Amino acid sequence: MKVLILGSGGREHALAWKIRKSQHVDWVGCAPGNGGTTSVAESVDLDISSPEAVVKYVQDNEIGLTVVGPEAPLANGVVDAFPDDQTHLVFGPSAAASRLESSKRWSKEVMASAGVPTAGWRGFTNPYDAIAYVSSRNTACVVKASGLAAGKGVYVCDNADEAAQAVTSIMIDRDHGAAGDEIIVEERLEGTEASLLAVCDGIDHVVLVPARDHKRIGEGDTGPNTGGMGAIAPNPEMTDELVKLCSDTIIAPILTELKADGTPYKGVLYAGIMLTDDGPKVLEYNVRFGDPETQVILPLLNVDLVDLMLLSASEKLGGFLKQIGLESHDWRRIHSAQHCATVVLASQGYPGSYEKGKQISGLPNESENLVVFHAGTKLVDGGVATNGGRVLNVTGLGDSQESALLRAYSAADEIQFEGKIMRRDIGG
Ligand code: AMP
Ligand code: GLY
């Protein structure tokens, strides 16, 4: 079978790397891919923002399975454009179901109907109403652009002044464009974070190893939010009881709710969770694999990823789980007992503006316990150069979290490019 992956980041490199190992697969393409995906996939020149162009490519080239990496093509309806047949399957949710991520307001409304635990919130379309509201409350809160803002539309605020500034940046200065036409202001939750991803077929789901990512740019979780600066799996805070609780109260009710609404959810559902003193609460849903969580989840997965994707796309996951007696929360049965850690090497200036085109040296060879997933890189004259904010995901495996981190950090220290930055406290 031929598999096409849409996207160009570290997540897509990890997907291509894993999918390449599948017994079903004899060709992998990545559109557009990056400097690292070329080692496991053919780079495909395709406008992934055009659903019609994607479907034409898939039909012309007999692609059996298409895997959508980023949220934008999903929100754009790429899945909806696929023919309803069993020969061109696509892994991912419809545009309607993707609103779980592309409209934070809608997502909050669905959570309320489904009874999912989450932070209290209010929605605003007028900046002055929002400023009056945050000023009158004068407490710590979180201000979020409702639309898609590449993980950068969230402002965690200590007080009313910071919140008013966030409202101004989003709604008046329009720092995130139309994504900020509407905002939500949330109660600020305290606790530790967890990312729980589940493969879903519209009704049933199976969770993947719980992960933790580190979203802020600075050590000690300081500075602005980024797409993610590193991750570990398993997340040591996520006991088996907590994973079951999250599977039952955070994943399952959303699937039931969306199915009843006529927008069944297929693909990966990613719950960003805060483990609070009052139990786990949802920070957000994403409608795709996490980046960089995928880079620590897939190396631990010990079943064929393409099998899971085909079961999801063809709505047969539930039957399969029943057949092998696997419960939705029992991730341990489908992963190795190892630990995995990834450290993001980023360009100086990220998540603001940064320079590109810096020569990269010191890239290690892949081994059993080390793999470097490329994100913002490109091939130049036989070498590799930086081509984005997040450049590389240096990923270590080990029998403990410490040994996985040690492997990742020692390789990260050997890799050089001008302006390289990284957090030293991933997993801490
Ligand atoms: P989101 O993109 O909504 O997950 O938000 C990005 C990050 O902002 C999360 O990973 C948290 O670190 C933080 N965050 C979002 N919502 C809240 C909240 N209600 N309380 C505390 N922190 C939050
Ligand atoms: N790591 C956060 C995200 O993928 O949205």
Coordinates of N, CA and C in Angstrom, one line a residue, residues 11 29 51 71 73 92 94 96 132 146 158 164 170 205 216 220 236 245 253 255-256 261-262 278 287 332 353 394 416:
R11 N 6.6 16.2 13.7 CA 5.5 15.2 13.8 C 5.4 14.4 12.5
G29 N 5.0 8.8 1.0 CA 5.3 10.1 0.5 C 5.0 11.2 1.6
P51 N -7.9 21.0 -0.9 CA -8.5 19.6 -0.8 C -8.6 18.9 -2.1
E71 N -3.4 20.8 11.6 CA -4.8 21.1 11.8 C -5.4 21.9 10.6
P73 N -5.2 21.9 7.2 CA -5.9 21.2 6.1 C -7.2 20.5 6.6
G92 N -8.2 11.0 9.7 CA -8.3 12.4 10.3 C -9.8 12.7 10.4
S94 N -13.4 15.1 10.0 CA -14.0 16.0 9.1 C -13.8 17.4 9.5
A96 N -16.1 19.6 10.1 CA -17.1 19.9 11.2 C -16.6 19.4 12.5
A132 N -13.6 45.0 29.9 CA -14.4 45.3 31.1 C -14.5 44.1 32.0
S146 N -10.0 32.4 19.6 CA -10.8 31.2 19.4 C -10.4 30.4 18.2
D158 N -1.5 36.9 34.8 CA -1.5 36.9 36.3 C -2.5 37.9 36.8
A164 N -5.9 42.5 29.9 CA -6.4 43.5 29.0 C -5.4 43.7 27.9
I170 N -4.8 40.5 20.8 CA -5.5 39.5 19.9 C -6.6 40.3 19.1
H205 N -12.5 4.1 20.9 CA -11.2 4.7 20.9 C -10.2 3.8 21.7
R216 N 6.2 26.4 27.1 CA 6.8 27.7 27.1 C 8.2 27.7 26.6
G220 N 11.8 26.5 33.4 CA 10.9 26.8 34.5 C 9.6 27.2 34.0
P236 N 4.9 10.6 33.9 CA 4.9 9.9 35.2 C 3.7 10.3 36.1
L245 N -9.6 7.3 34.0 CA -10.5 8.4 34.3 C -10.6 9.3 33.1
P253 N -16.9 10.7 26.3 CA -18.1 11.5 26.1 C -18.1 12.5 24.9
L255 N -16.8 11.7 22.0 CA -17.1 10.8 20.9 C -18.7 10.6 20.8
T256 N -19.2 10.3 22.0 CA -20.7 10.1 22.1 C -21.4 11.4 21.6
D261 N -24.5 14.3 17.4 CA -24.6 15.5 16.6 C -24.6 15.3 15.1
G262 N -24.2 14.1 14.7 CA -24.1 13.8 13.3 C -22.7 14.2 12.8
D278 N -8.8 19.1 41.8 CA -10.1 18.7 41.7 C -10.3 17.6 40.6
V287 N -7.1 18.2 17.1 CA -7.8 17.1 16.2 C -6.7 16.4 15.4
R332 N -0.8 0.2 27.9 CA 0.4 -0.5 28.1 C 0.5 -1.8 27.2
S353 N 10.5 36.2 15.6 CA 11.1 36.1 14.3 C 12.5 35.5 14.5
V394 N 15.5 16.0 19.1 CA 16.5 15.0 19.4 C 15.9 14.0 20.4
Q416 N 25.3 21.2 16.2 CA 25.6 22.7 16.2 C 24.9 23.4 15.0

